[in-house]
Amino acid sequence: MQLLFQLQKAWNTTGQVRILKALIAKHPDVLPVSPRATPAGTCDAASASRGGFRGTMSIRASTVFSRFSRTTMSHSNPADISGWHAHIYFDAATRDAAWALRETIAEQLSHAVQIGRFHERPVGPHPMWSYQLAIPSERFAAVFAWLVLNHGALDVFVHPNTDDALRDHRDAAVWIGHSHTLNLVALGG
Ligand code: ZN
């Protein structure tokens, strides 16, 4: 559990109750706590609308709430994306298919991507062997469409590049094929 923010005094205004209802509806694991009214009581939408928790109020929630608050209370600007990466994943069994796809990409997409090194070992947050395609934002739609149709049996991890690498890899990623668990410790996660 993690203390995310604290609402002061007249928290139970119309707007705050609306936010609280939405919060509870979306994430039942959220535990609103009122230090004055009850030491550690849960609060449902009904009691919130009755003003059941007056005074200073803290809301504790799991980290999933931090994602919720980011998406509902502030919006990131796509213009902050400086470009995209697509990481082609493979292992010893799919190495040849990965190399063949790389050669096809070099033939057909060389105008649109920069192809990185062919890593026959896990590097950075990537749990499998991989190579990277660096894609300018203006080429992303065309390259993504090509990969969706041509990745074969290989899995592809796609993420934007902003100034928040952890968010880029953990919250903003897209998978073609199957998803894998990344080593986010490498990114401070
Ligand atoms: Zn990357």
Coordinates of N, CA, C and O and ligand atoms in Angstrom, one line a residue:
M1 N 0.9 -1.2 0.0 CA 0.0 0.0 0.0 C 0.9 1.2 0.0 O 1.9 1.3 0.6
Q2 N 0.3 2.3 -0.6 CA 1.2 3.4 -0.8 C 0.3 4.7 -0.6 O -0.8 4.8 -1.2
L3 N 0.8 5.7 0.1 CA 0.1 6.9 0.3 C 0.3 7.8 -1.0 O 1.5 8.1 -1.3
L4 N -0.8 8.1 -1.6 CA -0.6 8.8 -2.9 C -0.9 10.3 -2.8 O -0.2 11.1 -3.4
F5 N -2.0 10.6 -2.1 CA -2.2 12.1 -1.9 C -3.1 12.2 -0.8 O -3.7 11.3 -0.3
Q6 N -3.2 13.4 -0.3 CA -4.1 13.7 0.8 C -5.0 14.9 0.5 O -4.6 15.9 -0.1
L7 N -6.3 14.6 0.8 CA -7.3 15.7 0.5 C -7.5 16.4 1.8 O -7.8 15.8 2.9
Q8 N -7.5 17.7 1.8 CA -7.6 18.5 3.0 C -9.0 19.0 3.2 O -9.7 19.3 2.3
K9 N -9.4 19.0 4.5 CA -10.6 19.6 5.0 C -11.9 19.3 4.1 O -12.4 18.2 4.1
A10 N -12.4 20.3 3.4 CA -13.6 20.2 2.7 C -13.5 19.4 1.5 O -13.7 19.9 0.4
W11 N -13.1 18.1 1.7 CA -12.8 17.3 0.5 C -14.1 16.8 -0.2 O -14.1 16.5 -1.3
N12 N -15.2 16.7 0.6 CA -16.4 16.1 0.1 C -17.3 17.1 -0.7 O -18.5 17.2 -0.5
T13 N -16.7 17.8 -1.6 CA -17.5 18.6 -2.5 C -18.0 17.7 -3.7 O -17.6 16.6 -3.8
T14 N -18.8 18.3 -4.5 CA -19.4 17.5 -5.5 C -18.3 16.9 -6.5 O -18.4 15.7 -6.8
G15 N -17.4 17.7 -6.8 CA -16.3 17.2 -7.7 C -15.5 16.1 -7.1 O -15.2 15.1 -7.8
Q16 N -15.2 16.2 -5.8 CA -14.4 15.2 -5.2 C -15.1 13.9 -5.0 O -14.5 12.8 -5.2
V17 N -16.4 14.0 -4.7 CA -17.2 12.8 -4.5 C -17.3 12.1 -5.9 O -17.2 10.8 -6.0
R18 N -17.4 12.8 -6.9 CA -17.5 12.2 -8.3 C -16.2 11.5 -8.6 O -16.2 10.4 -9.1
I19 N -15.1 12.1 -8.3 CA -13.8 11.4 -8.5 C -13.7 10.2 -7.6 O -13.2 9.1 -8.1
L20 N -14.1 10.3 -6.4 CA -14.0 9.1 -5.5 C -14.9 8.0 -6.0 O -14.5 6.8 -6.0
K21 N -16.1 8.3 -6.5 CA -17.0 7.2 -7.0 C -16.3 6.6 -8.2 O -16.4 5.3 -8.3
A22 N -15.8 7.4 -9.1 CA -15.1 6.8 -10.3 C -13.9 5.9 -9.8 O -13.7 4.8 -10.4
L23 N -13.2 6.4 -8.9 CA -12.1 5.7 -8.4 C -12.5 4.3 -7.8 O -11.9 3.3 -8.1
I24 N -13.5 4.3 -7.0 CA -14.0 3.1 -6.3 C -14.5 2.1 -7.4 O -14.3 0.9 -7.4
A25 N -15.3 2.7 -8.4 CA -15.8 1.8 -9.4 C -14.8 1.1 -10.2 O -14.9 0.0 -10.6
K26 N -13.7 1.9 -10.5 CA -12.7 1.3 -11.4 C -11.7 0.4 -10.6 O -11.2 -0.5 -11.2
H27 N -11.4 0.8 -9.4 CA -10.4 0.0 -8.6 C -10.9 -0.3 -7.2 O -10.7 0.4 -6.3
P28 N -11.6 -1.5 -7.1 CA -12.2 -1.8 -5.8 C -11.1 -2.0 -4.7 O -11.4 -2.0 -3.5
D29 N -9.9 -2.2 -5.1 CA -8.9 -2.4 -4.1 C -8.4 -1.1 -3.4 O -7.6 -1.2 -2.5
V30 N -8.9 0.0 -3.9 CA -8.5 1.2 -3.3 C -9.1 1.3 -1.9 O -10.2 1.0 -1.7
L31 N -8.3 1.8 -1.0 CA -8.8 1.9 0.4 C -8.7 3.3 0.9 O -7.6 3.8 1.3
P32 N -9.8 4.1 0.8 CA -9.8 5.4 1.4 C -9.7 5.4 2.9 O -10.4 4.6 3.5
V33 N -9.0 6.2 3.5 CA -8.8 6.2 5.0 C -9.0 7.6 5.5 O -8.5 8.6 5.0
S34 N -9.8 7.7 6.6 CA -10.0 9.0 7.2 C -9.4 8.9 8.6 O -9.9 8.2 9.5
P35 N -8.3 9.6 8.9 CA -7.6 9.5 10.2 C -8.5 10.0 11.3 O -8.4 9.5 12.4
R36 N -9.4 11.0 11.1 CA -10.2 11.5 12.1 C -11.4 10.7 12.4 O -11.7 10.4 13.5
A37 N -12.2 10.4 11.3 CA -13.5 9.7 11.5 C -13.2 8.2 12.0 O -13.8 7.8 13.0
T38 N -12.4 7.5 11.3 CA -12.1 6.2 11.7 C -10.6 5.9 11.4 O -10.1 6.5 10.5
P39 N -9.9 5.2 12.3 CA -8.5 5.0 12.1 C -8.1 4.4 10.7 O -7.2 4.8 10.1
A40 N -8.9 3.5 10.3 CA -8.6 2.9 9.0 C -9.9 2.2 8.5 O -10.0 1.0 8.5
G41 N -10.8 3.0 8.0 CA -12.0 2.4 7.6 C -12.2 2.5 6.1 O -11.7 3.4 5.4
T42 N -12.8 1.5 5.5 CA -13.1 1.6 4.1 C -14.2 2.5 3.8 O -15.0 2.7 4.7
C43 N -14.4 3.0 2.7 CA -15.4 4.0 2.4 C -16.0 3.6 1.0 O -15.3 3.5 0.0
D44 N -17.3 3.4 1.0 CA -17.9 3.1 -0.3 C -18.5 4.4 -0.9 O -18.5 5.5 -0.2
A45 N -19.0 4.4 -2.1 CA -19.4 5.6 -2.8 C -20.6 6.2 -2.0 O -20.8 7.4 -1.9
A46 N -21.5 5.3 -1.5 CA -22.7 5.8 -0.8 C -22.3 6.7 0.4 O -22.8 7.8 0.6
S47 N -21.4 6.1 1.2 CA -21.0 6.9 2.4 C -20.3 8.1 2.1 O -20.3 9.2 2.7
A48 N -19.6 8.1 1.0 CA -18.8 9.2 0.5 C -19.8 10.3 0.1 O -19.6 11.5 0.5
S49 N -20.9 9.9 -0.6 CA -21.9 10.9 -1.0 C -22.6 11.5 0.2 O -23.1 12.6 0.1
R50 N -22.7 10.8 1.3 CA -23.4 11.3 2.5 C -22.4 12.1 3.3 O -22.8 12.7 4.3
G51 N -21.2 12.2 2.8 CA -20.3 13.0 3.6 C -19.8 12.2 4.8 O -19.4 12.8 5.8
G52 N -19.7 10.9 4.7 CA -19.3 10.1 5.8 C -17.9 10.3 6.2 O -17.5 9.9 7.3
F53 N -17.1 10.8 5.4 CA -15.7 11.0 5.8 C -15.4 12.5 5.7 O -14.9 13.0 4.6
R54 N -15.6 13.3 6.7 CA -15.3 14.7 6.7 C -13.9 14.9 7.3 O -13.3 14.1 7.9
G55 N -13.5 16.1 7.0 CA -12.2 16.4 7.6 C -11.0 15.9 6.7 O -11.2 15.5 5.6
T56 N -9.8 16.0 7.3 CA -8.7 15.6 6.5 C -8.8 14.1 6.1 O -9.2 13.3 6.9
M57 N -8.5 13.8 4.9 CA -8.6 12.4 4.4 C -7.5 12.0 3.6 O -7.0 12.8 2.7
S58 N -7.0 10.8 3.9 CA -5.9 10.3 3.0 C -6.5 9.2 2.2 O -7.5 8.5 2.6
I59 N -6.0 9.0 1.0 CA -6.4 7.9 0.2 C -5.2 7.0 0.0 O -4.1 7.4 -0.5
R60 N -5.3 5.8 0.4 CA -4.2 4.8 0.1 C -4.7 3.9 -1.0 O -5.8 3.5 -1.0
A61 N -3.8 3.5 -1.8 CA -4.1 2.6 -2.9 C -2.9 1.9 -3.4 O -1.8 2.2 -3.1
S62 N -3.2 0.8 -4.1 CA -2.1 0.1 -4.7 C -1.5 0.9 -5.8 O -2.0 2.0 -6.2
T63 N -0.4 0.5 -6.4 CA 0.3 1.3 -7.4 C -0.6 1.5 -8.6 O -0.4 2.3 -9.4
V64 N -1.6 0.6 -8.8 CA -2.4 0.7 -10.0 C -3.1 2.0 -10.0 O -3.4 2.6 -11.0
F65 N -3.4 2.6 -8.8 CA -4.0 3.9 -8.7 C -3.2 5.0 -9.3 O -3.7 5.9 -9.9
S66 N -1.9 4.8 -9.2 CA -1.0 5.9 -9.7 C -1.2 6.0 -11.2 O -1.1 7.0 -11.8
R67 N -1.4 4.8 -11.9 CA -1.7 4.8 -13.3 C -3.1 5.5 -13.6 O -3.2 6.3 -14.5
F68 N -4.0 5.1 -12.7 CA -5.4 5.7 -12.9 C -5.3 7.2 -12.8 O -5.9 7.9 -13.6
S69 N -4.6 7.7 -11.8 CA -4.6 9.1 -11.6 C -3.9 9.8 -12.7 O -4.3 10.9 -13.1
R70 N -2.9 9.2 -13.3 CA -2.2 9.8 -14.4 C -3.1 9.9 -15.6 O -3.1 10.9 -16.3
T71 N -3.9 8.8 -15.8 CA -4.7 8.9 -17.0 C -5.9 9.7 -16.9 O -6.5 10.1 -17.9
T72 N -6.4 10.0 -15.7 CA -7.6 10.7 -15.5 C -7.4 12.1 -15.1 O -8.2 13.0 -15.4
M73 N -6.3 12.4 -14.5 CA -6.1 13.8 -13.9 C -5.0 14.6 -14.7 O -4.9 15.7 -14.5
S74 N -4.3 13.9 -15.5 CA -3.4 14.6 -16.4 C -3.2 13.8 -17.7 O -3.4 12.6 -17.6
H75 N -2.8 14.4 -18.7 CA -2.7 13.7 -20.0 C -1.3 14.0 -20.6 O -0.9 15.2 -20.6
S76 N -0.7 13.0 -21.0 CA 0.6 13.1 -21.6 C 0.4 13.6 -23.1 O -0.6 13.2 -23.7
N77 N 1.3 14.3 -23.6 CA 1.2 14.8 -25.0 C 2.0 13.9 -25.9 O 3.2 13.7 -25.8
P78 N 1.3 13.4 -26.9 CA 2.1 12.5 -27.9 C 3.2 13.2 -28.6 O 4.1 12.6 -29.0
A79 N 3.2 14.6 -28.6 CA 4.3 15.3 -29.1 C 5.6 15.1 -28.3 O 6.7 15.4 -28.8
D80 N 5.5 14.6 -27.1 CA 6.6 14.3 -26.3 C 7.4 13.0 -26.7 O 8.5 12.8 -26.3
I81 N 6.7 12.3 -27.6 CA 7.4 11.1 -28.2 C 8.4 11.5 -29.2 O 8.0 12.0 -30.3
S82 N 9.7 11.2 -28.9 CA 10.7 11.6 -29.9 C 10.9 10.5 -31.0 O 11.5 10.8 -32.0
G83 N 10.4 9.3 -30.8 CA 10.5 8.3 -31.7 C 10.0 7.0 -31.1 O 9.6 7.0 -29.9
W84 N 10.2 5.9 -31.8 CA 9.7 4.6 -31.3 C 10.8 3.5 -31.4 O 11.7 3.7 -32.3
H85 N 10.7 2.5 -30.6 CA 11.6 1.3 -30.8 C 10.6 0.1 -31.0 O 9.6 0.0 -30.3
A86 N 11.1 -0.8 -31.9 CA 10.5 -2.1 -32.0 C 11.6 -3.1 -31.7 O 12.7 -3.0 -32.4
H87 N 11.5 -3.9 -30.7 CA 12.5 -4.9 -30.4 C 12.0 -6.3 -30.8 O 11.0 -6.8 -30.3
I88 N 12.7 -6.9 -31.8 CA 12.4 -8.2 -32.2 C 13.0 -9.2 -31.3 O 14.2 -9.2 -31.1
Y89 N 12.2 -10.1 -30.7 CA 12.6 -11.0 -29.7 C 12.8 -12.4 -30.4 O 12.1 -12.8 -31.2
F90 N 13.9 -13.1 -29.9 CA 14.1 -14.5 -30.4 C 15.0 -15.2 -29.4 O 15.4 -14.6 -28.3
D91 N 15.2 -16.5 -29.6 CA 16.1 -17.3 -28.8 C 16.9 -18.2 -29.7 O 16.8 -18.1 -31.0
A92 N 17.5 -19.2 -29.2 CA 18.3 -20.1 -30.0 C 17.5 -20.8 -31.0 O 17.9 -21.0 -32.2
A93 N 16.3 -21.2 -30.6 CA 15.4 -21.9 -31.6 C 14.9 -21.1 -32.7 O 14.6 -21.6 -33.8
T94 N 14.7 -19.8 -32.5 CA 14.1 -18.9 -33.5 C 15.2 -17.9 -34.1 O 14.8 -17.0 -34.8
R95 N 16.4 -18.2 -33.8 CA 17.5 -17.3 -34.2 C 17.5 -17.1 -35.8 O 17.6 -16.0 -36.3
D96 N 17.4 -18.2 -36.5 CA 17.4 -18.1 -37.9 C 16.3 -17.3 -38.5 O 16.4 -16.5 -39.5
A97 N 15.1 -17.5 -37.9 CA 13.9 -16.8 -38.4 C 14.1 -15.3 -38.1 O 13.7 -14.4 -38.9
A98 N 14.7 -15.0 -36.9 CA 14.9 -13.6 -36.6 C 15.9 -12.9 -37.5 O 15.8 -11.8 -37.9
W99 N 16.9 -13.7 -37.9 CA 17.9 -13.2 -38.9 C 17.3 -13.0 -40.3 O 17.6 -12.0 -40.9
A100 N 16.5 -13.9 -40.7 CA 15.8 -13.8 -42.0 C 14.9 -12.6 -42.0 O 14.8 -11.8 -43.0
L101 N 14.2 -12.3 -40.9 CA 13.3 -11.2 -40.8 C 14.1 -9.9 -40.8 O 13.8 -8.9 -41.5
R102 N 15.3 -9.9 -40.2 CA 16.1 -8.8 -40.2 C 16.6 -8.4 -41.6 O 16.6 -7.3 -42.0
E103 N 16.9 -9.5 -42.4 CA 17.4 -9.2 -43.8 C 16.2 -8.7 -44.6 O 16.4 -7.8 -45.5
T104 N 15.0 -9.2 -44.4 CA 13.9 -8.6 -45.1 C 13.6 -7.2 -44.8 O 13.3 -6.3 -45.6
I105 N 13.7 -6.9 -43.4 CA 13.6 -5.5 -43.0 C 14.6 -4.6 -43.6 O 14.3 -3.5 -44.1
A106 N 15.8 -5.1 -43.7 CA 16.9 -4.3 -44.3 C 16.6 -4.0 -45.8 O 16.9 -2.9 -46.3
E107 N 15.9 -4.9 -46.5 CA 15.6 -4.7 -47.9 C 14.4 -3.8 -48.0 O 14.4 -2.9 -48.9
Q108 N 13.4 -4.0 -47.2 CA 12.1 -3.3 -47.4 C 11.9 -2.1 -46.6 O 11.1 -1.2 -47.0
L109 N 12.6 -1.9 -45.5 CA 12.3 -0.8 -44.6 C 13.5 0.0 -44.3 O 13.5 0.8 -43.3
S110 N 14.6 -0.1 -45.0 CA 15.8 0.6 -44.7 C 15.6 2.1 -44.7 O 16.3 2.8 -44.1
H111 N 14.7 2.6 -45.5 CA 14.4 4.0 -45.6 C 13.7 4.5 -44.4 O 13.6 5.7 -44.1
A112 N 13.1 3.6 -43.6 CA 12.2 4.0 -42.5 C 12.7 3.6 -41.1 O 12.2 4.2 -40.1
V113 N 13.7 2.7 -41.0 CA 14.2 2.3 -39.7 C 15.7 2.3 -39.6 O 16.3 2.1 -40.7
Q114 N 16.2 2.4 -38.4 CA 17.6 2.1 -38.2 C 17.7 0.7 -37.4 O 17.0 0.6 -36.4
I115 N 18.4 -0.2 -37.9 CA 18.5 -1.5 -37.4 C 19.7 -1.6 -36.4 O 20.8 -1.3 -36.8
G116 N 19.4 -2.1 -35.2 CA 20.4 -2.2 -34.2 C 21.2 -3.5 -34.2 O 20.9 -4.4 -35.1
R117 N 22.0 -3.7 -33.2 CA 22.8 -4.9 -33.2 C 22.0 -6.2 -32.9 O 20.9 -6.1 -32.3
F118 N 22.5 -7.3 -33.4 CA 21.9 -8.6 -33.3 C 22.4 -9.2 -32.0 O 23.4 -9.9 -32.0
H119 N 21.6 -9.0 -30.9 CA 22.1 -9.5 -29.5 C 21.7 -10.9 -29.3 O 20.5 -11.2 -29.2
E120 N 22.6 -11.8 -29.3 CA 22.3 -13.2 -28.9 C 22.5 -13.5 -27.4 O 23.2 -14.4 -27.0
R121 N 21.9 -12.6 -26.7 CA 21.9 -12.7 -25.2 C 20.9 -11.6 -24.8 O 20.6 -10.6 -25.5
P122 N 20.3 -11.7 -23.6 CA 19.4 -10.7 -23.1 C 20.2 -9.4 -22.8 O 21.3 -9.5 -22.2
V123 N 19.7 -8.3 -23.2 CA 20.3 -7.0 -22.9 C 19.3 -6.0 -22.3 O 18.1 -6.0 -22.6
G124 N 19.8 -5.2 -21.3 CA 18.9 -4.2 -20.7 C 17.7 -4.8 -20.1 O 17.8 -5.9 -19.4
P125 N 16.5 -4.3 -20.3 CA 15.3 -4.8 -19.7 C 14.7 -6.0 -20.5 O 13.7 -6.6 -20.1
H126 N 15.3 -6.4 -21.6 CA 14.8 -7.4 -22.5 C 15.1 -8.8 -22.0 O 16.3 -9.1 -21.9
P127 N 14.1 -9.6 -21.8 CA 14.4 -11.0 -21.2 C 14.9 -12.0 -22.2 O 15.3 -13.1 -21.8
M128 N 14.7 -11.7 -23.5 CA 15.1 -12.6 -24.6 C 16.2 -12.0 -25.4 O 16.6 -10.8 -25.2
W129 N 16.8 -12.7 -26.3 CA 17.7 -12.2 -27.3 C 16.9 -11.2 -28.2 O 15.7 -11.4 -28.3
S130 N 17.5 -10.2 -28.7 CA 16.7 -9.2 -29.4 C 17.6 -8.4 -30.4 O 18.8 -8.3 -30.2
Y131 N 17.0 -7.7 -31.3 CA 17.6 -6.6 -32.0 C 16.5 -5.5 -32.1 O 15.3 -5.7 -32.0
Q132 N 17.0 -4.3 -32.2 CA 16.1 -3.1 -32.1 C 16.0 -2.4 -33.5 O 16.9 -2.3 -34.2
L133 N 14.8 -1.9 -33.7 CA 14.5 -1.1 -34.8 C 14.2 0.3 -34.2 O 13.3 0.4 -33.4
A134 N 14.9 1.3 -34.6 CA 14.6 2.7 -34.2 C 13.7 3.3 -35.3 O 14.1 3.3 -36.5
I135 N 12.5 3.8 -34.9 CA 11.5 4.3 -35.9 C 11.2 5.7 -35.6 O 10.7 6.1 -34.6
P136 N 11.4 6.6 -36.6 CA 11.0 8.0 -36.4 C 9.4 8.1 -36.3 O 8.7 7.2 -36.9
S137 N 8.9 9.0 -35.6 CA 7.4 9.1 -35.3 C 6.7 9.1 -36.6 O 5.6 8.5 -36.8
E138 N 7.2 9.8 -37.6 CA 6.4 10.0 -38.9 C 6.4 8.7 -39.7 O 5.6 8.6 -40.6
R139 N 7.2 7.8 -39.3 CA 7.3 6.5 -40.1 C 6.6 5.4 -39.3 O 6.5 4.2 -39.7
F140 N 6.1 5.7 -38.1 CA 5.7 4.6 -37.2 C 4.5 3.8 -37.7 O 4.5 2.6 -37.7
A141 N 3.5 4.5 -38.2 CA 2.3 3.8 -38.7 C 2.6 2.8 -39.8 O 2.2 1.6 -39.7
A142 N 3.4 3.2 -40.7 CA 3.8 2.3 -41.8 C 4.6 1.1 -41.3 O 4.4 -0.1 -41.7
V143 N 5.6 1.4 -40.4 CA 6.5 0.3 -40.0 C 5.7 -0.7 -39.1 O 5.8 -1.9 -39.2
F144 N 4.8 -0.1 -38.2 CA 4.0 -0.9 -37.3 C 3.1 -1.8 -38.1 O 3.0 -3.0 -37.8
A145 N 2.5 -1.3 -39.1 CA 1.6 -2.1 -40.0 C 2.4 -3.2 -40.7 O 1.9 -4.4 -40.8
W146 N 3.6 -2.9 -41.1 CA 4.4 -3.9 -41.8 C 4.8 -5.0 -40.8 O 4.7 -6.2 -41.1
L147 N 5.1 -4.7 -39.6 CA 5.5 -5.7 -38.6 C 4.3 -6.5 -38.1 O 4.5 -7.7 -37.9
V148 N 3.2 -5.9 -38.0 CA 2.0 -6.7 -37.6 C 1.7 -7.8 -38.6 O 1.3 -8.9 -38.3
L149 N 2.0 -7.5 -39.9 CA 1.7 -8.5 -40.9 C 2.8 -9.5 -41.2 O 2.6 -10.5 -41.7
N150 N 4.0 -9.1 -40.8 CA 5.2 -9.9 -41.2 C 6.1 -10.4 -40.1 O 7.2 -10.9 -40.4
H151 N 5.7 -10.3 -38.9 CA 6.5 -10.8 -37.8 C 6.6 -12.3 -37.7 O 7.5 -12.8 -36.9
G152 N 5.7 -13.0 -38.4 CA 5.8 -14.5 -38.3 C 5.5 -15.0 -36.9 O 4.6 -14.5 -36.3
A153 N 6.3 -15.9 -36.4 CA 6.2 -16.4 -35.1 C 6.9 -15.7 -34.0 O 6.9 -16.0 -32.9
L154 N 7.6 -14.6 -34.4 CA 8.4 -13.8 -33.5 C 7.6 -12.8 -32.8 O 6.7 -12.2 -33.3
D155 N 7.9 -12.6 -31.5 CA 7.3 -11.6 -30.7 C 8.0 -10.3 -30.8 O 9.3 -10.3 -30.9
V156 N 7.3 -9.2 -30.8 CA 7.9 -7.8 -31.0 C 7.4 -6.9 -29.9 O 6.2 -6.8 -29.7
F157 N 8.3 -6.3 -29.2 CA 8.0 -5.4 -28.1 C 8.2 -4.0 -28.7 O 9.3 -3.6 -29.2
V158 N 7.1 -3.2 -28.7 CA 7.1 -1.8 -29.2 C 6.9 -0.8 -28.1 O 6.0 -1.0 -27.3
H159 N 7.7 0.2 -28.1 CA 7.5 1.2 -27.1 C 7.9 2.6 -27.6 O 8.8 2.7 -28.4
P160 N 7.3 3.7 -27.1 CA 7.7 5.0 -27.4 C 8.9 5.4 -26.7 O 9.3 4.8 -25.7
N161 N 9.6 6.5 -27.1 CA 10.7 7.1 -26.3 C 10.3 8.5 -26.0 O 10.1 9.4 -26.8
T162 N 10.1 8.7 -24.6 CA 9.9 10.0 -24.1 C 11.0 10.3 -23.1 O 12.0 9.5 -23.0
D163 N 10.9 11.2 -22.2 CA 11.9 11.4 -21.1 C 11.6 10.5 -19.9 O 12.3 10.7 -18.9
D164 N 10.7 9.6 -20.0 CA 10.3 8.7 -18.9 C 10.5 7.2 -19.4 O 9.5 6.6 -19.8
A165 N 11.7 6.7 -19.3 CA 12.0 5.4 -19.8 C 11.2 4.3 -19.1 O 10.7 3.3 -19.7
L166 N 11.0 4.4 -17.8 CA 10.2 3.4 -17.1 C 8.8 3.4 -17.6 O 8.2 2.3 -17.8
R167 N 8.2 4.5 -17.7 CA 6.8 4.5 -18.2 C 6.8 4.0 -19.6 O 5.9 3.2 -20.0
D168 N 7.7 4.4 -20.4 CA 7.7 4.0 -21.8 C 7.7 2.4 -21.9 O 7.0 1.9 -22.8
H169 N 8.5 1.8 -21.1 CA 8.6 0.3 -21.2 C 7.5 -0.4 -20.4 O 7.1 -1.5 -20.7
R170 N 7.0 0.2 -19.2 CA 6.1 -0.5 -18.4 C 4.6 -0.2 -18.7 O 3.8 -1.1 -18.7
D171 N 4.3 1.1 -19.0 CA 2.9 1.5 -19.1 C 2.5 1.8 -20.6 O 1.3 1.8 -20.9
A172 N 3.4 2.1 -21.4 CA 3.1 2.6 -22.7 C 3.5 1.6 -23.9 O 3.4 2.0 -25.0
A173 N 3.8 0.4 -23.5 CA 4.3 -0.5 -24.5 C 3.2 -1.2 -25.2 O 2.0 -1.3 -24.8
V174 N 3.5 -1.7 -26.4 CA 2.6 -2.5 -27.3 C 3.3 -3.8 -27.7 O 4.5 -3.7 -28.0
W175 N 2.6 -4.9 -27.7 CA 3.2 -6.2 -28.1 C 2.6 -6.7 -29.4 O 1.4 -6.6 -29.6
I176 N 3.4 -7.1 -30.3 CA 3.0 -7.9 -31.4 C 3.3 -9.3 -31.2 O 4.5 -9.7 -30.9
G177 N 2.3 -10.2 -31.2 CA 2.6 -11.6 -30.8 C 2.3 -11.7 -29.3 O 1.3 -11.2 -28.8
H178 N 3.2 -12.4 -28.6 CA 3.0 -12.6 -27.2 C 3.8 -11.6 -26.4 O 4.8 -11.1 -26.8
S179 N 3.3 -11.3 -25.2 CA 4.0 -10.4 -24.3 C 5.0 -11.2 -23.4 O 4.8 -12.4 -23.2
H180 N 6.0 -10.5 -22.9 CA 7.0 -11.1 -22.0 C 7.1 -10.2 -20.8 O 6.8 -9.0 -20.9
T181 N 7.6 -10.7 -19.7 CA 7.9 -9.9 -18.5 C 9.3 -9.3 -18.6 O 10.3 -10.0 -18.8
L182 N 9.3 -7.9 -18.6 CA 10.6 -7.3 -18.7 C 11.3 -7.2 -17.4 O 10.7 -7.2 -16.3
N183 N 12.6 -7.0 -17.5 CA 13.4 -6.7 -16.3 C 13.5 -5.2 -16.1 O 14.4 -4.5 -16.5
L184 N 12.4 -4.7 -15.4 CA 12.3 -3.3 -15.2 C 13.3 -2.7 -14.2 O 13.5 -1.5 -14.1
V185 N 13.9 -3.6 -13.4 CA 15.0 -3.1 -12.5 C 16.0 -2.3 -13.3 O 16.6 -1.3 -12.8
A186 N 16.3 -2.8 -14.5 CA 17.3 -2.1 -15.3 C 16.9 -0.6 -15.6 O 17.7 0.2 -16.0
L187 N 15.6 -0.3 -15.4 CA 15.1 1.0 -15.7 C 14.7 1.7 -14.4 O 14.0 2.8 -14.5
G188 N 15.0 1.2 -13.3 CA 14.7 1.8 -12.0 C 13.3 1.4 -11.5 O 12.7 2.0 -10.7
G189 N 12.7 0.4 -12.1 CA 11.3 -0.1 -11.8 C 11.4 -1.1 -10.7 O 12.4 -1.6 -10.3
Ligands
ZN1 ZN 13.9 0.3 -26.8

